[in-house]
Structures are given as structure tokens and as C-alpha cells.
Backbone as a ProteinNet text record, in pm:
[ID]
protein_1_A
[PRIMARY]
MLKKLFGRTNQSNKEHESENFSDLLENIDRKNMPRHVAIIMDGNGRWANGRGLIRSAGHTAGVKALKRALNAAIDFKLEALTVYAFSTENWKRPTAEVDFLLKLFSDYLEKELNEMDQKNVHIDFIGRVDGFSPGLQAQMDDARKRTENNTGVRFTVAVNYGGQDEMVRVAQTLAREVKMGSCQPEDIDAELFESHLDTSGLPAVDLLIRTSGDMRLSNFLIWQSAYAEFWFTDTNWPDFTKEDLAEAIVDFSRRDRRFGGLSNQK
[TERTIARY]
1648	1755.5	1703.5	1624.3	1576.5	1493.2	1414	1334.3	1419.2	1528.3	1622.6	1680.2	1697.7	1753.9	1651.3	1524.3	1421.2	1343.9	1347.1	1269.4	1239.1	1173.2	1138.6	1029.5	1027.4	937.5	843.1	873	792.7	782.2	657.8	635.3	702.4	702.4	755.4	905.5	973.7	1117.6	1173.4	1094.9	1137.9	1264.1	1356.4	1485.4	1475.8	1381.6	1366.8	1237.2	1201.1	1069.6	1047.8	1152.6	1141.5	1151.5	1186	1205.1	1066.2	1067	949.9	972.8	911.5	940.6	884.2	779.1	727.1	834.5	895.4	999	1121.3	1153.7	1264.7	1241.5	1113.9	1084.5	1104.9	1075.4	1089.6	1228	1324.2	1465.9	1534.9	1456	1508.5	1505.4	1618.2	1624.3	1523.2	1442.6	1337.3	1390	1520.3	1573.2	1589	1584.3	1596.2	1457.1	1354.8	1219	1168.1	1090.4	1031.2	925	929	822.6	691.3	707.4	590.5	604.9	507.7	495.8	382.3	407.7	300.8	284.7	160.7	139.1	47.1	99.3	18.4	-48.7	-176.2	-246	-292.6	-206.4	-232	-250	-334.1	-353.6	-485.1	-582.4	-714.9	-777.4	-768.6	-825	-756	-622.1	-538.6	-568.2	-586	-621.3	-748.3	-852.2	-983	-973.9	-906.7	-895	-826.8	-723.4	-654.1	-742.4	-850	-943.5	-1073.3	-1084.5	-1200.9	-1316.1	-1288.9	-1390.1	-1401.7	-1509.7	-1525.1	-1434.6	-1404.3	-1311.9	-1363	-1494.5	-1546.6	-1506.8	-1498	-1454.6	-1315.8	-1230.2	-1091.8	-1090.9	-1175.8	-1177.2	-1232.6	-1329.1	-1379	-1269.7	-1197.7	-1086	-975.7	-959.5	-858.9	-890.5	-1020.4	-1055.9	-1013.7	-1027.5	-981.4	-831.8	-757.6	-614.1	-576.8	-656.5	-630.5	-646.7	-747.6	-769.5	-651.3	-602.5	-484.3	-366.3	-343.1	-229.8	-232.6	-352.2	-365.1	-344.2	-396.8	-378.2	-231.6	-161.1	-20.3	55.9	14.3	83.6	65.8	-52.5	-77.1	16.8	25.9	105.8	251.6	296.9	438.3	466.9	362.8	370.1	432.6	381.3	422	357.8	426.5	378.1	270.8	295.6	200.9	195	69.4	45.2	-44.6	-1.6	-79.6	-100.9	-230.3	-261.4	-329.7	-302.8	-355.6	-479.1	-594.6	-729.7	-797.2	-786.7	-859	-789.9	-744.7	-663.9	-748.9	-695.1	-767.4	-787.6	-707.3	-720	-819.1	-857.5	-947.5	-1086.1	-1121.3	-1254.8	-1264.5	-1151.1	-1153.7	-1213.5	-1223.1	-1264.9	-1418.1	-1469.2	-1613.4	-1693.5	-1807.9	-1890	-1934.1	-1970.6	-2014.2	-1900.8	-1777.6	-1667.8	-1639.6	-1646.7	-1624.6	-1730.7	-1857.9	-1968.7	-1949	-1903	-1876.6	-1766.7	-1657.2	-1549.5	-1592.5	-1665.6	-1712.4	-1808.6	-1894.9	-1982.8	-1903.5	-1799.5	-1714.1	-1642.3	-1598.2	-1532.4	-1622.2	-1747.2	-1847.8	-1880.5	-1892.7	-1923.8	-1804.4	-1684.1	-1563	-1566.8	-1590.8	-1596.1	-1702.9	-1819.1	-1930.3	-1898.9	-1836.8	-1814.7	-1690.4	-1587.4	-1460.9	-1429.3	-1507.1	-1472.4	-1468.4	-1566.8	-1566.9	-1445.5	-1408.5	-1288.3	-1162	-1149.5	-1035	-1023.9	-1136.7	-1143	-1095.2	-1148.5	-1115	-961.5	-903.1	-760.3	-673.3	-733.9	-661.3	-602.1	-662.3	-618.3	-665.8	-580.6	-616	-631.5	-752.9	-772.4	-789.3	-734.4	-750.6	-759.1	-794	-808	-743.8	-674.9	-612	-660.6	-649.5	-697.4	-814.2	-877.7	-990.3	-1123	-1138	-1243.7	-1378.1	-1371.8	-1492.7	-1551	-1480.9	-1534.8	-1627.2	-1649	-1735.3	-1876.9	-1967.5	-2104.6	-2106.6	-2204.3	-2215.9	-2220	-2287.2	-2296.5	-2163.1	-2084.7	-1949.4	-1861.2	-1871.1	-1789.7	-1827.1	-1957	-2000.4	-1940.7	-1934.7	-1874.9	-1731.1	-1657.9	-1510.8	-1492.2	-1582.1	-1573.5	-1599.3	-1695.1	-1727.5	-1611.5	-1547.6	-1433.1	-1315	-1294.1	-1186.5	-1213.9	-1339.8	-1369.3	-1367.2	-1411.8	-1419	-1280.2	-1186	-1053.6	-944.1	-979	-878.3	-789.2	-833.3	-757.5	-688.1	-703.2	-635.1	-484.5	-407.7	-262.2	-187.4	-259	-196.8	-157.2	-162.5	-119.4	-197.7	-126.4	-191.2	-218.9	-342.2	-384.7	-443.5	-379	-422.2	-462.4	-582.6	-637.6	-639.6	-563.2	-557.5	-676.1	-771.4	-887.5	-906.9	-934.9	-938.7	-809.8	-701.3	-571.2	-476.4	-396.8	-292.7	-177	-55.6	60.1	80.1	67.5	82.5	-28.3	-149.1	-261.7	-239.1	-184.5	-156.2	-57.6	50.9	153.7	102.1	19.7	-43	-128.3	-204.5	-291.3	-206.5	-93.1	-4.8	45.5	92.1	144.1	38.9	-82.1	-193.8	-216.2	-218.2	-237	-125.9	-2.2	110.8	105.7	66.2	51.2	-49.7	-163.5	-267	-206.8	-132.8	-70.1	26.4	101.7	192.1	113.2	9.7	-75.1	-138.3	-180.5	-243.7	-140.4	-17.3	91.9	120.1	61.4	85.3	224.4	284.7	421.3	487.4	616.3	693.5	746.4	772.5	826.9	951.6	1041.2	1161.5	1136.4	1016.2	980.9	948	920.1	881.7	1001.1	1005	1107.8	1049.6	1132.5	1076.6	988.8	1028.9	952.9	817.3	805.2	681.2	589.8	656.2	574.3	520.4	601.6	559	445	446.4	339.3	203.8	201.7	72.7	25.8	107.6	64.5	-44.6	-118.1	-226.6	-175.7	-52.2	14.1	83	57.9	125.1	111.2	219.5	217.7	261.3	266.8	310.8	465.1	538.8	676.7	686.7	802.9	821.5	807.1	771.7	760.8	898.6	914.7	1034.9	1038.2	923.8	916.4	792.2	808.8	695.7	687.2	574.6	551.8	454.1	481.6	384.7	369.7	247.9	216.4	191.9	184.9	137.7	243.4	366.9	469.9	510	417.8	454.3	549	639.7	744.2	741.6	639.6	622.8	546.9	555.9	483.7	335.9	299.1	167.2	103.4	185.5	136.7	101.3	170.7	140.9	249.2	213.2	308.3	443	443.5	560.1	659.7	614.5	701.5	749.6	654.8	672.9	773.1	786.7	864.2	1002.1	1046.6	1171.9	1287.9	1291.3	1401	1346.6	1227.2	1170.9	1255.7	1253.2	1305.1	1187.1	1207.7	1102.9	1112.9	1001.6	991.7	876.5	914.6	811.3	796.7	676.5	648.6	550.4	563.7	466	335.9	330.9	208.7	94.5	-18.6	-134.8	-190.4	-246.5	-286.5	-372.6	-475.7	-563.3	-485.9	-366.3	-289.8	-184.5	-176.9	-72.1	-103.5	2.4	-20.1	61.2	40.8	124	270.9	292.3	434.8	497.3	418.9	474.4	517	431	465.8	590.9	594.1	714.1	838	829.2	947.1	994.1	903.2	941.8	1009.9	961.2	1018.6	1154.1	1169	1297.1	1399.7	1359.3	1444.1	1483.6	1393.4	1416.9	1520.3	1508	1599.1	1745.3	1765.2	1899.9	1964.9	1889.8	1942.4	2020.7	2114.9	2199.7	2141.7	2071.3	2009.1	2105.6	2147.6	2251.6	2191.7	2073.4	2012	2104.7	2176.9	2263.2	2404.5	2429.5	2559.4	2637.4	2735.6	2814.7	2766.9	2795.3	2755.4	2818.3	2741	2795.6	2904.7	2911.6	3006.7	3145.9	3147	3275.4	3333.2
-1830.4	-1733.1	-1606.2	-1617.1	-1498.1	-1410.3	-1468.6	-1387.8	-1317.1	-1369.6	-1303.7	-1181.1	-1190	-1076.7	-964.6	-999.6	-900	-850.8	-913	-858.8	-965.1	-921.1	-1011.3	-1107.9	-1230.4	-1324	-1386.8	-1374	-1444.2	-1353	-1321.6	-1231.3	-1278.7	-1407	-1467.7	-1459.6	-1434.8	-1432.3	-1294.1	-1195.5	-1056	-1020.8	-973.2	-933.2	-818.4	-728.2	-605	-613.3	-720.4	-739.7	-645.7	-626.1	-544.3	-395.5	-352.2	-215.2	-142.4	-17.1	62.6	131.4	79.5	125.5	263.4	304.8	440.1	539.2	506.8	595.9	598.5	480.9	476.7	567.9	567.8	646	797.6	836.1	977.7	1024.6	925.1	958.6	939.3	899.4	873.2	1007.7	1033	1157.8	1138.8	1239	1226.9	1192.6	1220.4	1186.3	1031.1	962.6	817.8	747.2	827.6	773.9	751.8	646.6	634.4	742.8	802.1	890.5	819.3	709.3	633.7	486.1	442.7	301.3	236.2	119.7	44.8	-89.5	-138.2	-260.6	-354.9	-479.4	-589	-659.6	-635.4	-685.4	-830.8	-924.4	-1061.5	-1144.1	-1242.7	-1337.6	-1333.3	-1264.6	-1261.8	-1398.8	-1469.1	-1610.1	-1701.3	-1692	-1782.9	-1755.8	-1626.2	-1586.8	-1653.9	-1647.8	-1703.6	-1853.2	-1917.8	-2065.4	-2112.9	-2039.7	-2081	-2074	-2002.5	-1990.5	-2063.6	-2139.8	-2218	-2127.9	-2009.7	-1918.3	-1913.2	-1857.8	-1842	-1727.7	-1726.8	-1622.5	-1487.8	-1465.2	-1328.4	-1268.5	-1355.5	-1302.7	-1254.3	-1315.8	-1265	-1131.4	-1115.6	-984.8	-874.6	-904.1	-805.4	-767.2	-864.3	-836.2	-754.6	-783.1	-709.6	-560.3	-524.6	-385.1	-313.9	-383.2	-323.1	-302.5	-394.8	-378.7	-260	-244.1	-125	3.2	15.6	136.9	157.1	50.9	63.6	110.9	56.4	91.4	241.5	285.2	422.6	519.8	484.8	568.3	573.7	459.3	454	543.9	536.9	623	772.3	805.7	944.2	974.7	885.5	913.4	923.3	843.5	845.2	958.2	1030.9	1138.9	1095.2	981.1	937.6	1027.9	1050.2	1130.1	1056.9	926.6	851.2	707.7	651.1	512.1	455.4	352.3	289.8	144.6	97.8	-41	-113.5	-240.8	-322.4	-385.2	-331.3	-377.4	-479.2	-461.8	-551.4	-549.7	-662.2	-668.6	-700.5	-682.6	-719.1	-868.2	-944.9	-1088.8	-1139.3	-1054.5	-1095.9	-1126.6	-1082	-1115.1	-1270.2	-1339.9	-1486.9	-1558.3	-1489.1	-1556.1	-1582.2	-1668.4	-1695.9	-1566.4	-1565	-1448	-1398.6	-1489.9	-1451.1	-1377.9	-1421	-1354.8	-1213.1	-1204.9	-1075.3	-978.3	-1020.6	-937.7	-889.3	-978.4	-945.8	-838.1	-859.1	-765.7	-626.1	-619	-488.1	-419.6	-497.6	-442.9	-396.1	-468.1	-428.4	-298.9	-287.6	-163.8	-45	-62.1	44.1	80.5	-16.4	11.8	87.2	47.1	113	260.9	291.9	435.5	507.9	443.6	515.3	540.2	444.5	456.2	538.2	537	589.7	723.3	764.3	889.2	1012.1	1027.9	1146.3	1155	1042.6	1040.2	1066.3	1010.3	1034.8	1180.1	1239.3	1383.4	1469	1436.6	1506.9	1492	1382.6	1360	1410.5	1486	1553.6	1452.2	1339.5	1237.6	1271.4	1264.1	1286.9	1144.9	1104.7	969.6	971	870.5	853.4	704.3	676.1	538.8	522.7	410	381.4	247.5	228.5	107.1	139.5	37.6	50.2	68.4	184.5	208.6	210	230.4	223.9	88.6	-11.3	-146.6	-177.9	-79.6	-97.3	-37.9	-66.6	-19.5	132.2	197.4	344.8	394.9	321.2	362.7	370	259.9	259.9	365.8	383.8	489.6	627.6	647.4	774.5	793.2	684.3	690.9	732.2	669.7	702.4	849.7	895.2	1035.3	1130.8	1097.9	1184	1184.8	1066.6	1064.7	1145.9	1137.6	1220.6	1369.6	1407.8	1550.5	1606.1	1525.4	1571.8	1592.2	1513.9	1518.2	1576.4	1628.9	1666.4	1783.2	1863.7	1974.4	1943.8	1816.8	1780	1768	1794.8	1799.4	1696.7	1606	1492.8	1380.2	1259.3	1139.2	1124.1	1097.4	1065.6	918.2	884.6	746.1	698.3	603.9	561.8	414.6	384.7	249.2	191.8	86.5	25	-75.9	-47.8	-133.5	-163.4	-289.4	-333.7	-288.7	-308.5	-265.6	-379.2	-358.1	-454.3	-375.9	-399.3	-321.7	-333.9	-461.7	-481	-409.1	-415.1	-349.4	-201.4	-142.6	-0.6	39.2	-39.6	-2.8	-17.4	-113.2	-131.6	-11.2	35.4	153.6	277.4	290.8	405.5	396.7	276.2	256.5	289.6	247.4	280.6	430.6	499.4	643.5	717	675.2	741.5	710.1	588.9	553.8	643.1	666.6	762.7	900	948.3	1083.8	1095.3	987.8	993.5	993.3	915.3	904.2	1041.9	1112	1242	1353.9	1324.6	1418.9	1509.7	1481.7	1570.8	1538.3	1426.2	1398.2	1302.7	1293.2	1212.4	1093.2	978.6	863.1	894.9	984.5	1014.9	1102.7	1152.5	1233.6	1141.5	1021.3	923.5	883.2	923.8	884.3	837.4	803.6	757.3	862.6	988.1	1093.8	1107.3	1107.7	1112.9	995.2	876.2	755.5	757.4	800	804.3	903.5	1015.4	1112.9	1063.5	951.3	892.8	779.2	740.8	632.4	678	577.6	608.8	683.1	661.1	720.4	855.5	914.4	1037	1139.8	1204	1295.6	1242.6	1111.3	1043.7	1014.9	1017	974.1	826.6	782.2	637.8	566.5	440.3	360.2	338.6	371.4	352.2	218.8	188.4	65.8	-17.1	-139.6	-223.9	-336.7	-345.7	-445.3	-553	-682.8	-780	-870.9	-894.7	-982.7	-1122.7	-1215	-1353.8	-1449.1	-1406	-1499	-1510.1	-1478.2	-1485.3	-1378.2	-1406.5	-1312.7	-1285.5	-1202.2	-1166	-1037	-967.6	-841.4	-861.6	-973.3	-1002.7	-892.2	-841	-742.8	-607.2	-571.8	-448.9	-345.6	-227.7	-115.8	-154.3	-225.2	-277.8	-166.3	-66.1	43.1	125.1	155.4	243.4	181.7	47.1	-21.8	-60.4	4.6	-36.3	-36.9	59.6	70.2	62.5	4.2	-8.6	-108.3	-83	-182.3	-271.7	-404.6	-501.9	-544.9	-564.2	-610.1	-710.9	-837.4	-942.1	-991.8	-1035.3	-1089.9	-1207.5	-1306.2	-1419.7	-1376.4	-1263.9	-1219.9	-1199.7	-1260.4	-1241.5	-1095.4	-1041.9	-904.7	-863.9	-943.1	-898.4	-884.8	-943.6	-930	-819.2	-748.4	-651.2	-528	-482.2	-370.6	-253.4	-145.4	-27.3	-61.1	-149.7	-189.8	-258.6	-338	-406.7	-297.8	-201	-96.4	-19.6	5	74.6	-6.9	-136.3	-222.1	-215.5	-220.5	-214.4	-85.7	20.1	156.6	168.8	118.5	120.3	37.9	-82.6	-166.6	-91.9	-25.9	52.6	159.5	226.9	338.9	293.6	164.7	110.3	53.7	54.1	0.6	105.4	55.3	134.2	133.8	240.2	249.1	314.6	239.1	282.9	325.8	278.8	312.9	281.6	174.8	134	192.2	283.7	342.3	271.1	340.2	277.7	328.4	253.4	290.2	425.3	503.6	629.8	609.1	485.7	451.9	412.5	398.1	355.5	459.9
462.5	445.5	380.3	275	203.7	301.6	381	474	571.5	613.3	702.8	633.4	502.4	428.3	417.2	404.8	368.3	484.2	601.9	714.2	819.4	927.9	1036	991.1	1045.9	993.6	1098.6	1225	1325.4	1448.5	1484.1	1595.4	1723.2	1746.7	1870	1874	1761.2	1752.1	1715.1	1735.8	1693	1766.9	1692.4	1744.6	1841.5	1813.5	1895.9	1973.3	2015.8	2078.5	2195.9	2278.4	2399.2	2374.3	2255.3	2228.2	2208	2241.2	2219.6	2083	1976.5	1846	1815.5	1890	1869.3	1922.4	2036.4	2081.2	1992.3	1932.5	1837.8	1719.4	1670.1	1555.2	1582	1701.3	1733.9	1730.8	1739.1	1739	1604	1507.2	1375.2	1290	1231.3	1142.8	1034.6	1004.9	900.1	765.1	742	609.8	592.5	706.2	705.9	716.4	717.9	718.9	577.3	552.5	418.3	392.4	273.9	238.4	202.3	132.8	78.3	118.2	197.3	241.7	168.6	112.7	42.8	116	126	201	114.7	102.4	49.7	168	186.5	308.5	286.8	314.5	286.2	411.9	400.5	508.4	579.7	529.2	590.9	600	486.7	483	571.9	577	657.4	808.8	839.9	975.2	1016.2	933.4	960.6	968.8	872.3	874.8	1003	1048.1	1169.4	1292.2	1282.7	1397.4	1376.6	1269.9	1239.1	1198.2	1140	1097.3	945.3	895.4	755.2	701.2	576.3	522.2	542.1	536.3	554.4	687.5	790.4	920.9	916.5	837.8	819	752.4	648.8	578.2	670.8	752.6	848	949.4	997	1086.4	1015.2	886.9	808.6	797.5	791.6	788.7	921.6	1032.4	1160.3	1154.7	1094.6	1083.8	995.4	888.1	801.9	878.5	959.5	1037.2	1134.3	1192.7	1279.7	1200	1083.9	1004.3	960.7	920.9	879.7	999.5	1115.3	1233.4	1272.7	1250.6	1275.5	1181.8	1054	949.9	990	1041.8	1084.3	1207.8	1299.7	1413.3	1377.5	1281.6	1243.1	1138.1	1099.4	1004.7	871	819	688.8	584.8	473	369.8	287.6	260.9	180.1	220.3	218	247.1	135.9	68.9	-31.3	2.8	-5.9	31.7	-86.4	-94.9	-201.1	-149.8	-190.1	-138.7	-227.5	-358.4	-448.7	-583.9	-626.4	-750.4	-872.7	-989.9	-1112.3	-1116.2	-1042.7	-1045.3	-940.9	-846.1	-739.3	-786.3	-909.6	-964.9	-986.3	-984.1	-1009.4	-883.7	-771	-648.9	-661.8	-567.4	-572.9	-567.1	-638.9	-647	-509	-421.3	-286.1	-209.1	-229.3	-156.7	-221.8	-351.6	-417.9	-371.9	-371.8	-329.2	-184.3	-100.3	40.5	51.1	-24.7	-23.5	-66.7	-173.2	-228.1	-122.7	-61.6	38.1	157.2	197.1	309	271.6	152.2	110.1	114	67.4	72.7	218.9	306.1	446	508.1	474.9	528.9	494	368.8	328.6	405	416.2	480.6	630.3	698.4	844.7	879.5	792.2	828.6	762.1	663.8	592.2	677.7	762.4	854	939.4	996.7	1085.6	1003.6	885.7	803.5	766.8	735.1	701.3	819.2	935.9	1059.2	1092.2	1051.2	1077.6	966.9	874.1	766.9	666.5	650.2	550.7	414	318.8	179.5	115.6	75.9	26.9	-123.2	-189.4	-333.8	-365.4	-490.9	-534.7	-669.8	-687.1	-818	-868.2	-998.2	-1064.7	-1159.4	-1208.2	-1293.3	-1212.2	-1153.2	-1065.3	-1144.1	-1275	-1357	-1367.9	-1312.1	-1316.8	-1201.1	-1111.3	-999.4	-1022.8	-933.6	-954	-948.7	-1010.2	-996.9	-857.4	-770.9	-629.5	-564.8	-584.5	-519.9	-582.2	-708.5	-775.6	-719.1	-691.8	-633.7	-493.5	-415	-283.6	-294	-385.3	-406.3	-444.9	-539.6	-584.7	-464.2	-385.2	-269.1	-172.1	-148.3	-60.4	-107.9	-239.9	-301.4	-284.7	-313.3	-312	-167.1	-73.6	65.6	124.5	75	138.8	44.4	-70.3	-165.7	-121	-23.7	26.4	154.3	201.8	326.5	300.1	399.7	381	462	524.9	596.9	513.6	569.8	495.7	362.5	258.6	133.4	133.2	152.2	169.1	35.2	-33.6	-163.7	-152.9	-201.1	-195.5	-339.4	-360.8	-492.5	-505.8	-589.9	-612.6	-757.8	-789.3	-927.1	-992.9	-923.4	-965	-1001.6	-1111.6	-1140.9	-1199.6	-1157.9	-1205.4	-1355.6	-1407.3	-1553.1	-1629.7	-1580.2	-1645	-1648.2	-1538.6	-1531.6	-1633.3	-1653.1	-1750.9	-1892.1	-1916.5	-2049.5	-2080.8	-1981.7	-2004.4	-2033.4	-1964	-1991.5	-2136.9	-2173.8	-2308.6	-2415.8	-2391.7	-2485.4	-2495.8	-2377	-2374.2	-2454.9	-2427.9	-2499.8	-2648.9	-2684.8	-2827.8	-2897.4	-2828.6	-2882.2	-2897.9	-2795.5	-2805.5	-2920.6	-2942.4	-3062.8	-3189.6	-3196.4	-3317.9	-3345.5	-3240.8	-3261.8	-3287.4	-3263.5	-3292	-3175.3	-3052.3	-2938	-2872.2	-2903	-2863.6	-2964.9	-2962.4	-3056.5	-2977.3	-3040.8	-2972.3	-2886.1	-2940.9	-2873.2	-2747.5	-2739	-2622.1	-2500.3	-2523.4	-2419.5	-2341.2	-2211.5	-2124.7	-1989.6	-1892.7	-1763.7	-1696	-1702	-1640.5	-1702.7	-1834.8	-1905.2	-1869.7	-1882.6	-1854.6	-1712.8	-1617.6	-1476.1	-1456.2	-1531.6	-1515.1	-1560.7	-1632.9	-1676.6	-1584.8	-1489.2	-1394.6	-1309	-1253.2	-1160.2	-1038.9	-1001.4	-885.1	-911.6	-1025.6	-1061.7	-953.8	-916.8	-806.1	-672.9	-659.4	-538.3	-546.4	-441.3	-449.7	-473	-526.6	-547.1	-415.4	-422.5	-302.3	-235.6	-111	-41.9	28.6	94.9	177.7	136.8	99.6	63.2	163.2	225	334.1	278.8	306.1	274.3	397.6	436.6	548.9	505.4	600.6	581.8	516.7	508.6	471.3	326.7	232.5	93	55.2	-42.6	-77.2	-227.6	-263	-405.1	-411.1	-531.3	-544.8	-587.8	-645.5	-680.8	-767.7	-859.7	-960.9	-895.7	-788.5	-717.4	-730.8	-785.5	-799.6	-850.7	-963.3	-1026.3	-1062.4	-1132.1	-1165.9	-1041.2	-958.6	-841.9	-738.9	-741.5	-642.6	-692.6	-803.3	-864.3	-766.5	-675.2	-577.1	-435.6	-416.4	-278.8	-199.4	-71.2	28.4	66.5	64.3	91.3	240.5	303.2	444.8	453.6	479.8	485.7	631.5	666	791.2	778.9	865.6	868	931.7	995.4	1062.6	957.9	984.7	898.7	914.9	803.5	806.8	927.8	969.7	1077.3	1208.6	1222.4	1345.4	1334.2	1220.2	1199.8	1287.1	1357.8	1456.3	1425	1502	1492.9	1521.3	1614.1	1645.2	1525.5	1450.1	1332	1229.9	1210.1	1112.6	1161	1290.9	1349.3	1323.3	1350.6	1330.5	1186.6	1096.1	947.9	916.5	975.2	946.8	1011.1	1133.2	1196.4	1113.1	1070.6	988.9	860.9	794.1	677.3	704.8	819.4	849.9	866	890.3	912.3	784.9	676.9	552.6	474.7	394.9	309.6	168.4	134.4	0.8	-99.1	-203.9	-294.9	-430.8	-468.3	-593.6	-713.9	-702.9	-815.4	-803.9	-704.6	-689.5	-579.3	-522.3	-415.5	-283.4	-179.3	-44.4	-6.4	67	119.2	218.6	270.9	371.9	313.4	178.1	114.1	30.9
[MASK]
++++++++++++++++++++++++++++++++++++++++++++++++++++++++++++++++++++++++++++++++++++++++++++++++++++++++++++++++++++++++++++++++++++++++++++++++++++++++++++++++++++++++++++++++++++++++++++++++++++++++++++++++++++++++++++++++++++++++++++++++++++++++++++++++++++++++++

């Protein structure tokens, strides 16, 4: 029942399977489009296990799905796309898997940066990036600098990121500012707090997508998703397509967002 409330769950039973979602998007008023879409890219391991492959094969396939999703965001003219690539909790995984994921991330930047730049993508990274090797940090810095003046999709990759950790860091920063006298406790409000978040400058998350069937935030963009619309699917991330993203956006456009108020229709 809950999955029916939050989104489509099974590719074979899609309600709008025969519709051309790209065409539908062209007919949606931009005011009903999400400005900021966030994706929890889940199910790489399940995808691999279901095919009798090792987990690394699932992660490799997941990178291809990420490229498809970014290209779809460009085609749909989304303002911002944020993806959950590596969490603060992912360090608990086996060392060999962590090393593979970080190498895959490095290879992705090396292979895809030129194309992203050519497509006017503005790339950024959030989380404790200082927890990575100097070489990987340098790659991220280069990607930021190369694309900082691009005006297309704002593509944010959450790496070594945790929503609770982010809020604790903001609280610590504000506490230091109060201690130094640069602000007073009564000056701290939602706007000031938000300005210290890793995502400062981005709009709030409008649509949060999670693949692979689980229905939780998993410590992702907790503050930013306060009024996000959720869309869940059983599809594993490596199988996620442009049509899936289109379906989620079309579903979003049909929802009545009240932000704690009354429906505009009442």
C-alpha cells in the first residue's frame, strides 16, 4: 500500500507503460516541473547477484545508469540533479569493495568530465571530501574549476556524505561563530542554518527518487528533503532509464503540493 502512495514499483506493471514520457514532459508547464531532483542510486549489488555476477559488476553497470540519468536531466532541462554516490557509512563495507568504488569514481571523472563540460554541466561535490586521497581531491577540484561557469544542470555528487553529519558540522560552525561574537544565538534561524549547508545555493529538493525497492532516506539530504515528494521503484539502479526518470517527473507534476497549507483546489 505504501509503495502505491509514493510511486510506481514494478516495471512490468507500469500504469503508463505505453505513454511516451518524453513527449509528456514537453507538454508540462515548467511551474509543475521539479527544480531539484535527488536520487538514491540503490541496487547495484542486487542487480549483480540476480545475474550471478560479482558486486563490482553491478557498480560498473551503475555508472552507465548515472550517465543516462545525467543526460536525461540535461534533455529535460532540470535545474539541479543530486546523486548519492558514497555515504559516510559506506566505509563499513569490505576494503576491496570500497577501493573499487573509489577507483570507479576516479575513472568516471577522468572519462566523463570533458563531455560534461561540453554539455554545459556544472559539477560539484558535497560531503567530507577531505576524507579522500589527495589525488582524488585534486580531480574533484579540477572538475569544479573546469565547470564552475557552466550554466546548465547543476550536477552534485554526494561523496563521503551523511545528512546527520552535515547538520552536526553546521551546528559546530554556528557555535564557533557565536563564540567569536560574529553572530548571536537569536540570529540563528532556518535561513542562516541553510546557508551553511553543503548544498547552499541549491533549491530545496522537490523530487527524491530511490531505486531498488527500499523506502527510506538512508541519511541523505535530510534537511533539504523536508518537503520533497518521494518516488520509489523496485527497479535496480543499473536498469534505471530515461523513461523511468520521465515517469517520476510526470508523476510529480500531477501531485498537489501544499507545504503544510490547504490545497489550491479547495
